Short mmCIF file of C-alpha atoms in Angstrom, two decimals:
data_model
loop_
_atom_site.label_atom_id
_atom_site.label_comp_id
_atom_site.label_asym_id
_atom_site.label_seq_id
_atom_site.Cartn_x
_atom_site.Cartn_y
_atom_site.Cartn_z
CA MET A 1 -26.64 -227.84 2.18
CA MET A 2 -26.56 -226.65 -1.68
CA ALA A 3 -25.92 -222.94 -0.39
CA SER A 4 -23.69 -223.90 1.99
CA VAL A 5 -21.13 -225.39 -0.81
CA ALA A 6 -21.10 -223.05 -3.29
CA ALA A 7 -20.91 -219.79 -0.05
CA ALA A 8 -17.89 -221.85 0.86
CA GLN A 9 -16.38 -222.57 -3.13
CA SER A 10 -16.78 -218.80 -2.95
CA TYR A 11 -14.73 -217.86 -0.30
CA ILE A 12 -12.65 -220.05 -1.38
CA HIS A 13 -11.88 -218.52 -4.64
CA GLY A 14 -12.39 -215.00 -2.96
CA LYS A 15 -9.21 -216.22 -0.83
CA LYS A 16 -7.42 -217.40 -4.37
CA ILE A 17 -7.87 -213.52 -6.50
CA GLU A 18 -6.74 -211.85 -3.75
CA THR A 19 -4.07 -213.67 -3.50
CA GLU A 20 -2.97 -213.53 -7.17
CA LEU A 21 -3.52 -210.01 -6.55
CA THR A 22 -0.89 -209.31 -3.12
CA GLU A 23 1.12 -211.63 -5.51
CA SER A 24 0.80 -209.63 -8.90
CA TRP A 25 0.45 -206.18 -6.84
CA TRP A 26 3.45 -204.22 -8.97
CA LEU A 27 3.02 -206.07 -12.46
CA LYS A 28 0.42 -208.79 -13.63
CA PHE A 29 0.94 -210.02 -18.09
CA ARG A 30 -2.31 -211.18 -19.61
CA SER A 31 -1.96 -213.56 -23.03
CA PRO A 32 -2.94 -210.79 -26.15
CA GLN A 33 -4.64 -214.41 -27.27
CA GLU A 34 -7.03 -214.76 -24.57
CA ILE A 35 -8.22 -210.67 -24.37
CA TYR A 36 -8.89 -211.74 -27.73
CA GLU A 37 -11.16 -214.42 -27.79
CA ASN A 38 -13.37 -212.69 -25.02
CA HIS A 39 -12.55 -208.52 -25.62
CA ALA A 40 -11.55 -208.03 -28.95
CA ASN A 41 -12.06 -204.34 -29.36
CA PHE A 42 -9.99 -203.75 -26.47
CA LEU A 43 -7.22 -205.04 -27.96
CA VAL A 44 -7.18 -202.94 -30.66
CA ALA A 45 -7.65 -200.23 -29.22
CA GLU A 46 -5.07 -201.59 -26.29
CA ILE A 47 -2.41 -202.01 -29.84
CA ALA A 48 -3.77 -198.92 -30.88
CA PHE A 49 -2.26 -196.13 -28.32
CA TYR A 50 0.93 -197.55 -28.52
CA PRO A 51 2.05 -196.26 -31.65
CA MET A 52 -0.23 -193.00 -31.24
CA ALA A 53 2.49 -192.61 -27.68
CA LEU A 54 5.71 -193.26 -29.67
CA LEU A 55 3.97 -190.89 -32.65
CA THR A 56 4.42 -187.68 -29.97
CA LEU A 57 7.58 -188.56 -28.47
CA VAL A 58 9.40 -188.37 -31.61
CA HIS A 59 7.92 -185.23 -32.27
CA ALA A 60 8.80 -183.71 -28.30
CA LEU A 61 12.18 -185.44 -28.45
CA ARG A 62 13.02 -183.52 -31.83
CA SER A 63 11.34 -180.78 -31.69
CA GLY A 64 13.08 -179.12 -28.46
CA THR A 65 13.08 -179.25 -24.48
CA ARG A 66 9.95 -177.55 -23.49
CA TYR A 67 8.22 -180.31 -25.85
CA ARG A 68 9.91 -183.08 -23.87
CA ASN A 69 8.93 -182.03 -20.68
CA LEU A 70 5.74 -181.15 -21.40
CA TRP A 71 5.39 -185.11 -22.48
CA ILE A 72 6.78 -185.83 -19.22
CA ALA A 73 4.43 -183.51 -17.32
CA ALA A 74 1.70 -184.85 -19.62
CA VAL A 75 3.36 -188.78 -18.28
CA LEU A 76 4.07 -187.47 -14.77
CA GLN A 77 0.19 -186.25 -14.55
CA GLY A 78 -1.75 -189.06 -16.04
CA LEU A 79 0.54 -191.66 -12.96
CA VAL A 80 -0.73 -188.68 -10.20
CA ALA A 81 -4.68 -188.75 -11.56
CA GLU A 82 -4.98 -192.30 -11.66
CA MET A 83 -3.33 -193.09 -8.41
CA ILE A 84 -5.94 -190.57 -6.91
CA SER A 85 -8.37 -192.26 -8.49
CA TYR A 86 -7.45 -195.58 -6.99
CA TRP A 87 -7.23 -195.14 -3.21
CA VAL A 88 -9.27 -191.40 -2.72
CA PRO A 89 -12.27 -193.42 -1.84
CA GLU A 90 -14.23 -189.76 -3.01
CA VAL A 91 -13.29 -189.99 -6.46
CA ASP A 92 -12.77 -194.37 -6.85
CA ASN A 93 -15.53 -194.36 -9.32
CA PHE A 94 -13.95 -196.31 -12.08
CA TRP A 95 -12.05 -199.91 -13.03
CA HIS A 96 -10.08 -200.59 -15.70
CA ALA A 97 -10.57 -203.99 -17.75
CA GLN A 98 -7.83 -206.15 -17.90
CA SER A 99 -4.99 -205.50 -20.46
CA SER A 100 -2.46 -207.30 -21.30
CA ILE A 101 0.16 -205.62 -19.11
CA MET A 102 -1.00 -204.28 -15.74
CA MET A 103 0.14 -203.05 -12.58
CA LEU A 104 -1.08 -201.56 -9.08
CA GLY A 105 -2.20 -203.86 -7.63
CA ARG A 106 -4.49 -204.71 -11.64
CA ARG A 107 -6.14 -201.07 -11.42
CA LEU A 108 -3.59 -199.24 -13.51
CA PRO A 109 -2.88 -200.59 -17.53
CA LEU A 110 0.45 -199.89 -19.27
CA TYR A 111 -1.23 -198.53 -22.25
CA ILE A 112 -3.41 -195.49 -20.47
CA MET A 113 -0.39 -194.59 -19.13
CA CYS A 114 -0.62 -193.16 -23.06
CA ILE A 115 -3.11 -191.93 -23.62
CA TYR A 116 -2.35 -188.75 -21.05
CA PRO A 117 0.98 -187.72 -22.50
CA THR A 118 -1.25 -188.91 -26.70
CA VAL A 119 -4.01 -186.51 -25.39
CA HIS A 120 -2.27 -183.69 -23.64
CA TYR A 121 0.51 -183.49 -25.95
CA VAL A 122 -1.98 -182.97 -28.50
CA SER A 123 -4.50 -180.72 -27.22
CA CYS A 124 -1.95 -178.34 -25.92
CA ILE A 125 0.43 -178.21 -29.11
CA ALA A 126 -2.71 -178.10 -31.19
CA ALA A 127 -3.77 -175.62 -29.35
CA SER A 128 -0.19 -173.48 -28.75
CA ARG A 129 -0.19 -172.27 -32.73
CA LEU A 130 -3.16 -170.23 -32.53
CA LYS A 131 -0.56 -167.99 -30.79
CA LEU A 132 -3.03 -167.02 -28.13
CA GLY A 133 -0.75 -166.29 -24.92
CA ILE A 134 -1.12 -168.67 -21.90
CA ILE A 135 -5.16 -168.13 -20.76
CA PRO A 136 -6.36 -168.92 -24.18
CA THR A 137 -4.21 -171.97 -24.77
CA ALA A 138 -5.39 -173.58 -21.96
CA TYR A 139 -9.20 -173.12 -22.66
CA ALA A 140 -8.35 -173.75 -26.56
CA ALA A 141 -6.88 -176.88 -25.69
CA GLY A 142 -8.93 -177.91 -23.24
CA LEU A 143 -11.94 -178.14 -26.20
CA ALA A 144 -9.57 -180.13 -27.95
CA ASP A 145 -8.76 -182.61 -24.81
CA CYS A 146 -12.98 -183.15 -25.09
CA VAL A 147 -13.18 -183.88 -28.41
CA PHE A 148 -9.94 -185.99 -29.17
CA TYR A 149 -10.91 -188.04 -25.24
CA HIS A 150 -15.17 -188.13 -26.28
CA VAL A 151 -15.54 -190.73 -28.84
CA TYR A 152 -13.07 -192.83 -26.58
CA ASP A 153 -15.13 -192.26 -23.88
CA ILE A 154 -18.65 -193.20 -26.19
CA VAL A 155 -17.02 -196.88 -27.35
CA GLY A 156 -14.79 -197.81 -24.22
CA LEU A 157 -17.89 -197.50 -22.36
CA LYS A 158 -19.67 -199.70 -24.55
CA ASN A 159 -17.18 -202.36 -24.63
CA LEU A 160 -16.58 -202.44 -21.21
CA TRP A 161 -12.87 -201.23 -21.35
CA TRP A 162 -13.60 -199.97 -17.94
CA THR A 163 -16.87 -199.38 -15.40
CA TRP A 164 -19.09 -197.20 -13.89
CA HIS A 165 -19.71 -197.08 -9.74
CA ASP A 166 -23.60 -197.62 -10.30
CA THR A 167 -24.44 -195.44 -7.46
CA ASP A 168 -21.81 -192.49 -7.10
CA PRO A 169 -23.88 -189.24 -7.60
CA ASN A 170 -20.50 -187.41 -9.08
CA ILE A 171 -21.10 -189.67 -12.00
CA TYR A 172 -24.85 -190.15 -12.03
CA GLU A 173 -26.53 -188.26 -14.30
CA ARG A 174 -24.79 -189.58 -18.14
CA GLN A 175 -25.65 -189.59 -22.06
CA PHE A 176 -25.10 -192.68 -23.72
CA TRP A 177 -24.15 -194.28 -20.18
CA VAL A 178 -20.63 -191.54 -20.09
CA PRO A 179 -21.09 -189.33 -17.38
CA PHE A 180 -21.68 -185.58 -18.08
CA ALA A 181 -18.62 -185.49 -15.67
CA SER A 182 -16.80 -187.46 -16.97
CA THR A 183 -16.66 -184.97 -20.08
CA MET A 184 -16.03 -181.82 -18.08
CA PHE A 185 -12.98 -183.27 -15.98
CA ARG A 186 -11.53 -183.84 -19.43
CA LEU A 187 -12.21 -180.09 -20.01
CA THR A 188 -10.74 -178.52 -16.69
CA PHE A 189 -8.58 -180.46 -15.92
CA SER A 190 -6.77 -180.26 -19.68
CA ALA A 191 -7.11 -176.54 -18.75
CA ALA A 192 -5.58 -176.88 -15.61
CA PHE A 193 -2.44 -179.17 -17.75
CA SER A 194 -1.89 -176.32 -20.12
CA LEU A 195 -2.21 -173.15 -16.98
CA LEU A 196 0.37 -175.11 -15.04
CA PHE A 197 3.27 -176.02 -17.70
CA PHE A 198 3.17 -172.82 -19.48
CA GLY A 199 1.93 -170.12 -16.06
CA SER A 200 4.56 -172.00 -14.00
CA HIS A 201 7.17 -171.68 -16.51
CA LYS A 202 6.76 -168.15 -17.09
CA ILE A 203 6.72 -166.93 -13.96
CA MET A 204 9.69 -168.02 -13.05
CA THR A 205 11.41 -167.37 -16.53
CA GLY A 206 9.61 -164.17 -18.16
CA LYS A 207 10.17 -166.25 -21.30
CA SER A 208 7.43 -167.09 -24.64
CA MET A 209 5.36 -170.50 -23.89
CA TYR A 210 7.86 -172.80 -25.37
CA GLU A 211 11.80 -171.21 -24.25
CA PRO A 212 13.41 -172.95 -22.08
CA GLY A 213 14.78 -171.91 -19.06
CA SER A 214 16.76 -173.21 -16.64
CA PHE A 215 17.44 -177.39 -15.74
CA LEU A 216 16.31 -175.83 -12.49
CA GLN A 217 13.58 -174.10 -14.51
CA GLU A 218 11.94 -176.67 -15.48
CA THR A 219 11.94 -179.68 -14.03
CA VAL A 220 9.88 -177.73 -10.95
CA ALA A 221 7.16 -177.05 -14.23
CA VAL A 222 6.75 -180.38 -15.06
CA ILE A 223 7.10 -181.80 -10.90
CA LEU A 224 4.44 -178.94 -10.14
CA THR A 225 1.90 -179.35 -13.63
CA GLY A 226 2.53 -183.16 -12.24
CA LEU A 227 1.38 -183.26 -8.47
CA LEU A 228 -1.09 -179.73 -8.50
CA THR A 229 -3.18 -180.35 -11.89
CA PHE A 230 -5.61 -182.85 -10.17
CA VAL A 231 -6.11 -180.59 -7.01
CA THR A 232 -5.74 -177.03 -9.17
CA ALA A 233 -8.56 -178.66 -11.27
CA VAL A 234 -10.48 -179.08 -8.76
CA ALA A 235 -10.05 -176.36 -7.00
CA THR A 236 -10.22 -173.69 -9.72
CA HIS A 237 -12.35 -175.14 -12.55
CA PHE A 238 -14.33 -178.45 -10.70
CA ILE A 239 -15.26 -176.17 -7.31
CA PRO A 240 -16.79 -173.57 -8.84
CA LEU A 241 -18.21 -174.54 -12.37
CA TYR A 242 -19.55 -177.99 -11.04
CA HIS A 243 -20.06 -178.17 -7.54
CA SER A 244 -21.03 -175.02 -7.00
CA LEU A 245 -23.81 -174.74 -9.15
CA HIS A 246 -25.30 -178.80 -8.84
CA ASP A 247 -24.21 -179.03 -5.52
CA VAL A 248 -25.90 -176.31 -4.22
CA PHE A 249 -28.34 -175.05 -7.38
CA GLY A 250 -29.32 -178.34 -8.12
CA ALA A 251 -28.56 -177.73 -11.90
CA SER A 252 -28.20 -180.43 -13.85
CA SER A 253 -25.20 -182.31 -14.30
CA GLU A 254 -25.40 -181.65 -18.68
CA VAL A 255 -25.99 -177.74 -17.62
CA CYS A 256 -22.89 -178.21 -16.08
CA LEU A 257 -20.82 -179.09 -18.85
CA LEU A 258 -22.42 -177.01 -21.61
CA CYS A 259 -22.08 -174.10 -19.53
CA VAL A 260 -18.21 -174.61 -19.29
CA VAL A 261 -18.51 -175.79 -23.47
CA TYR A 262 -19.28 -172.27 -23.71
CA LEU A 263 -17.13 -170.15 -21.09
CA TYR A 264 -14.20 -172.10 -23.17
CA ILE A 265 -15.59 -171.39 -26.77
CA LEU A 266 -16.31 -167.84 -25.90
CA ILE A 267 -12.41 -166.86 -24.47
CA VAL A 268 -10.91 -168.98 -26.86
CA TRP A 269 -13.50 -167.07 -30.07
CA VAL A 270 -12.51 -163.23 -28.76
CA ALA A 271 -8.71 -164.55 -27.73
CA ASP A 272 -8.52 -165.51 -32.03
CA ARG A 273 -10.76 -162.31 -32.51
CA ASN A 274 -7.75 -160.05 -31.77
CA ARG A 275 -4.72 -162.53 -33.47
CA PRO A 276 -0.96 -162.07 -33.78
CA GLN A 277 -0.49 -162.40 -37.82
CA ASP A 278 1.60 -164.47 -36.79
CA ALA A 279 -0.69 -166.61 -35.56
CA ARG A 280 -2.29 -168.09 -39.61
CA PRO A 281 0.36 -168.73 -42.49
CA ASN A 282 2.33 -166.80 -44.57
CA LYS A 283 1.36 -168.38 -47.95
CA LYS A 284 -1.72 -171.08 -48.91
CA GLY A 285 0.52 -174.26 -49.34
CA THR A 286 3.02 -173.75 -47.67
CA HIS A 287 2.46 -174.60 -43.51
CA PRO A 288 4.48 -177.77 -42.45
CA TRP A 289 1.50 -179.46 -40.59
CA LYS A 290 2.04 -182.56 -41.61
CA ASP A 291 3.72 -184.01 -38.63
CA GLU A 292 3.82 -186.77 -35.46
CA VAL A 293 0.75 -184.93 -34.80
CA ALA A 294 -1.09 -184.27 -37.19
CA LEU A 295 -0.57 -188.22 -38.41
CA VAL A 296 -1.89 -189.43 -34.00
CA VAL A 297 -5.35 -186.60 -34.59
CA LEU A 298 -5.57 -188.98 -38.30
CA LEU A 299 -5.35 -193.11 -36.65
CA HIS A 300 -7.85 -192.09 -34.08
CA PHE A 301 -10.37 -190.54 -35.09
CA LEU A 302 -9.96 -194.16 -37.76
CA THR A 303 -9.66 -195.84 -35.59
CA PHE A 304 -12.75 -194.72 -33.67
CA ALA A 305 -14.20 -194.46 -35.79
CA GLY A 306 -14.02 -198.26 -37.30
CA LEU A 307 -14.70 -199.79 -34.03
CA ALA A 308 -17.86 -197.61 -34.04
CA VAL A 309 -19.17 -199.89 -36.72
CA PHE A 310 -17.10 -202.73 -36.42
CA ALA A 311 -17.27 -203.69 -32.53
CA LYS A 312 -19.36 -206.39 -30.78
CA PRO A 313 -19.89 -204.89 -27.67
CA GLU A 314 -22.77 -208.62 -26.79
CA THR A 315 -19.34 -210.53 -27.32
CA VAL A 316 -17.40 -208.85 -24.72
CA VAL A 317 -16.64 -211.12 -21.72
CA SER A 318 -14.69 -208.80 -19.09
CA THR A 319 -13.22 -210.64 -15.76
CA GLY A 320 -11.61 -208.55 -14.19
CA VAL A 321 -11.52 -205.61 -11.35
CA HIS A 322 -14.61 -204.00 -10.96
CA GLU A 323 -16.95 -201.73 -8.77
CA PRO A 324 -17.23 -204.50 -5.43
CA VAL A 325 -20.89 -206.51 -5.89
CA GLY A 326 -23.21 -207.51 -2.37
CA PRO A 327 -25.52 -206.73 0.10
CA CYS A 328 -28.02 -204.48 -1.46
CA ASN A 329 -28.51 -202.75 1.41
CA GLU A 330 -25.25 -201.35 2.40
CA THR A 331 -24.25 -197.70 2.74
CA VAL A 332 -21.63 -194.91 2.19
CA PHE A 333 -21.05 -191.47 3.26
CA ASN A 334 -18.46 -189.01 2.02
CA TYR A 335 -17.88 -185.47 1.51
CA ASN A 336 -17.70 -183.99 -1.99
CA ALA A 337 -15.46 -181.47 -2.58
CA ILE A 338 -17.65 -178.76 -1.53
CA GLY A 339 -17.41 -180.45 1.85
CA GLN A 340 -22.18 -181.70 1.27
CA LEU A 341 -22.52 -185.26 2.64
CA VAL A 342 -23.22 -187.85 -0.02
CA SER A 343 -23.68 -190.98 0.02
CA LYS A 344 -23.92 -194.04 -2.64
CA ARG A 345 -24.18 -197.99 -2.27
CA LYS A 346 -21.08 -199.87 -0.97
CA TYR A 347 -22.06 -202.23 -3.53
CA LEU A 348 -23.51 -203.44 -6.72
CA CYS A 349 -26.44 -204.09 -6.07
CA PRO A 350 -26.33 -207.35 -8.89
CA THR A 351 -30.58 -207.37 -8.55
CA ASP A 352 -31.51 -203.89 -8.26
CA PHE A 353 -28.41 -202.01 -10.86
CA ASP A 354 -28.82 -199.55 -13.88
CA GLU A 355 -25.58 -199.62 -15.89
CA GLY A 356 -27.31 -200.45 -19.04
CA TYR A 357 -23.12 -201.84 -21.21
CA MET A 358 -23.40 -203.97 -18.77
CA ASP A 359 -24.65 -207.74 -17.44
CA PHE A 360 -24.83 -211.06 -16.48
CA HIS A 361 -25.62 -212.89 -19.16
CA CYS A 362 -22.54 -214.62 -20.07
CA VAL A 363 -21.83 -216.60 -16.73
CA PRO A 364 -22.77 -219.32 -15.52
CA GLY A 365 -26.71 -218.85 -13.94
CA GLY A 366 -26.64 -215.14 -15.02
CA LYS A 367 -25.51 -212.83 -11.73
CA PRO A 368 -22.16 -212.88 -10.41
CA PRO A 369 -20.63 -214.75 -7.66
CA PRO A 370 -22.73 -215.01 -3.59
CA GLY A 371 -20.63 -212.74 -1.41
CA ILE A 372 -18.98 -210.11 -1.07
CA HIS A 373 -16.22 -209.50 -5.13
CA HIS A 374 -14.44 -206.96 -6.54
CA TRP A 375 -13.62 -209.31 -8.64
CA TYR A 376 -15.58 -210.95 -11.09
CA THR A 377 -16.66 -211.28 -14.98
CA VAL A 378 -19.38 -209.20 -16.42
CA CYS A 379 -21.13 -209.08 -19.87
CA GLY A 380 -21.22 -206.71 -22.88
CA THR A 381 -24.51 -205.40 -24.30
CA PRO A 382 -26.09 -205.49 -27.26
CA HIS A 383 -26.71 -201.94 -29.07
CA GLU A 384 -30.50 -200.52 -29.21
CA SER A 385 -29.39 -198.76 -32.20
CA HIS A 386 -26.82 -198.92 -33.26
CA ALA A 387 -27.30 -196.47 -36.47
CA GLU A 388 -27.35 -193.93 -33.15
CA HIS A 389 -23.86 -195.40 -31.89
CA ILE A 390 -22.67 -194.27 -35.56
CA THR A 391 -24.64 -191.41 -36.12
CA VAL A 392 -23.04 -190.09 -32.13
CA VAL A 393 -19.10 -191.09 -32.50
CA TRP A 394 -18.61 -190.39 -37.12
CA GLY A 395 -19.96 -187.03 -35.86
CA PHE A 396 -17.71 -186.32 -32.69
CA CYS A 397 -14.74 -187.91 -34.82
CA LEU A 398 -16.15 -185.21 -38.12
CA LEU A 399 -16.60 -182.64 -35.89
CA GLY A 400 -12.26 -183.56 -33.87
CA LEU A 401 -10.91 -183.62 -37.27
CA THR A 402 -12.72 -180.51 -38.56
CA TYR A 403 -11.38 -178.07 -34.73
CA TYR A 404 -7.67 -179.98 -35.53
CA TYR A 405 -7.34 -179.59 -39.14
CA ASN A 406 -7.79 -175.48 -38.62
CA LEU A 407 -5.67 -175.62 -35.12
CA LEU A 408 -2.91 -177.43 -37.45
CA ALA A 409 -3.26 -177.07 -40.11
CA CYS A 410 -4.84 -173.30 -40.84
CA SER A 411 -3.11 -171.74 -37.66
CA GLY A 412 0.37 -170.83 -36.87
CA LEU A 413 3.53 -172.96 -36.93
CA ASP A 414 5.37 -174.04 -33.78
CA ALA A 415 7.72 -172.45 -31.75
CA SER A 416 10.85 -174.47 -33.23
CA GLN A 417 9.19 -174.26 -36.78
CA SER A 418 8.62 -170.57 -36.49
CA LYS A 419 12.68 -169.78 -35.43
CA LYS A 420 13.52 -172.54 -38.11
CA GLN A 421 11.41 -169.91 -41.11
CA LYS A 422 13.62 -166.75 -39.51
CA ILE A 423 17.00 -168.33 -39.30
CA ASN A 424 16.88 -169.39 -43.38
#
């Protein structure tokens, strides 16, 4: 009898949630006070990315046409990538926590649309100062993007800013619960973004990377970059550098990632050995590098260094859209990017899952509601070793600050600044 009542209540609750999700599909607001009470460190991150995105926009607006278009292309690419990730079953394998402003069926937080222009723009601008040309710049940007994003990947996952699919074979191999494929995604998609944005412009105009073309040419470059980065990255990078090695030859995801990192470093290093004269400051202390981009880099790494110390993941209560929970014995089959048939569980099995960054200890009864649900509550877990977490995050923060300092302060000028110096 009690089981029947619980099942009925669960069904009614599920129908209510489905109705609410449908009615607020485009836009849903959530009280920041509620987020602060249940998920305080998430609110800190959300608030931090809005001014960072604004600073990159200010830099783009004052720097010229190509810079503005780079920023717009990053926003468009982010929107396309997120929508593909939500609605293509083969890559629908993560779920964001509920921020103060949610969109698209409560799958897309607004602050995520600030991350794309922040990370893409900052990494491309920094890499461009090496003056190495389109191809080496793309791989330098990929490395810059990766180190910028990786601290967010580690800290964010531990604090339940999103959750991953438990049994998806593409993201099964992890380090600190971060899939190696996620890091590969940032490396390859950033490189593809840069190659498309600057490469399409070069083909259409024959001009240098930041010399503007006509309005039509610039519009086409932005649209191509925004729409095609995902498929280009998969076709030119993910398939040969990940799926071929991992799915055909059985190499681990970690080995695939290391191969890509080494390859990118080699390409950039060889190109920098033959750098042009304007790839370094003319006089020490005269480089105008203390701008909005440098401030974003500093804010980003200091924010995440602080969160690594002070965030308390064990206090997090995250209610929202997650991997659907349900029967443990149902399996779905999909084709991966090279046409192989792979399988994964259709639902998160509440009694047999391996996601050490979350559990159900804060939920009444210590388990999710019975039945099939995609809206439910998960709970954060304490650090296995807080000292190790701090060491890893601070290590990547130090690496990122060092890399960006050398790109921004010890390399050439932005194209707009170079022209001003020549005029003066």
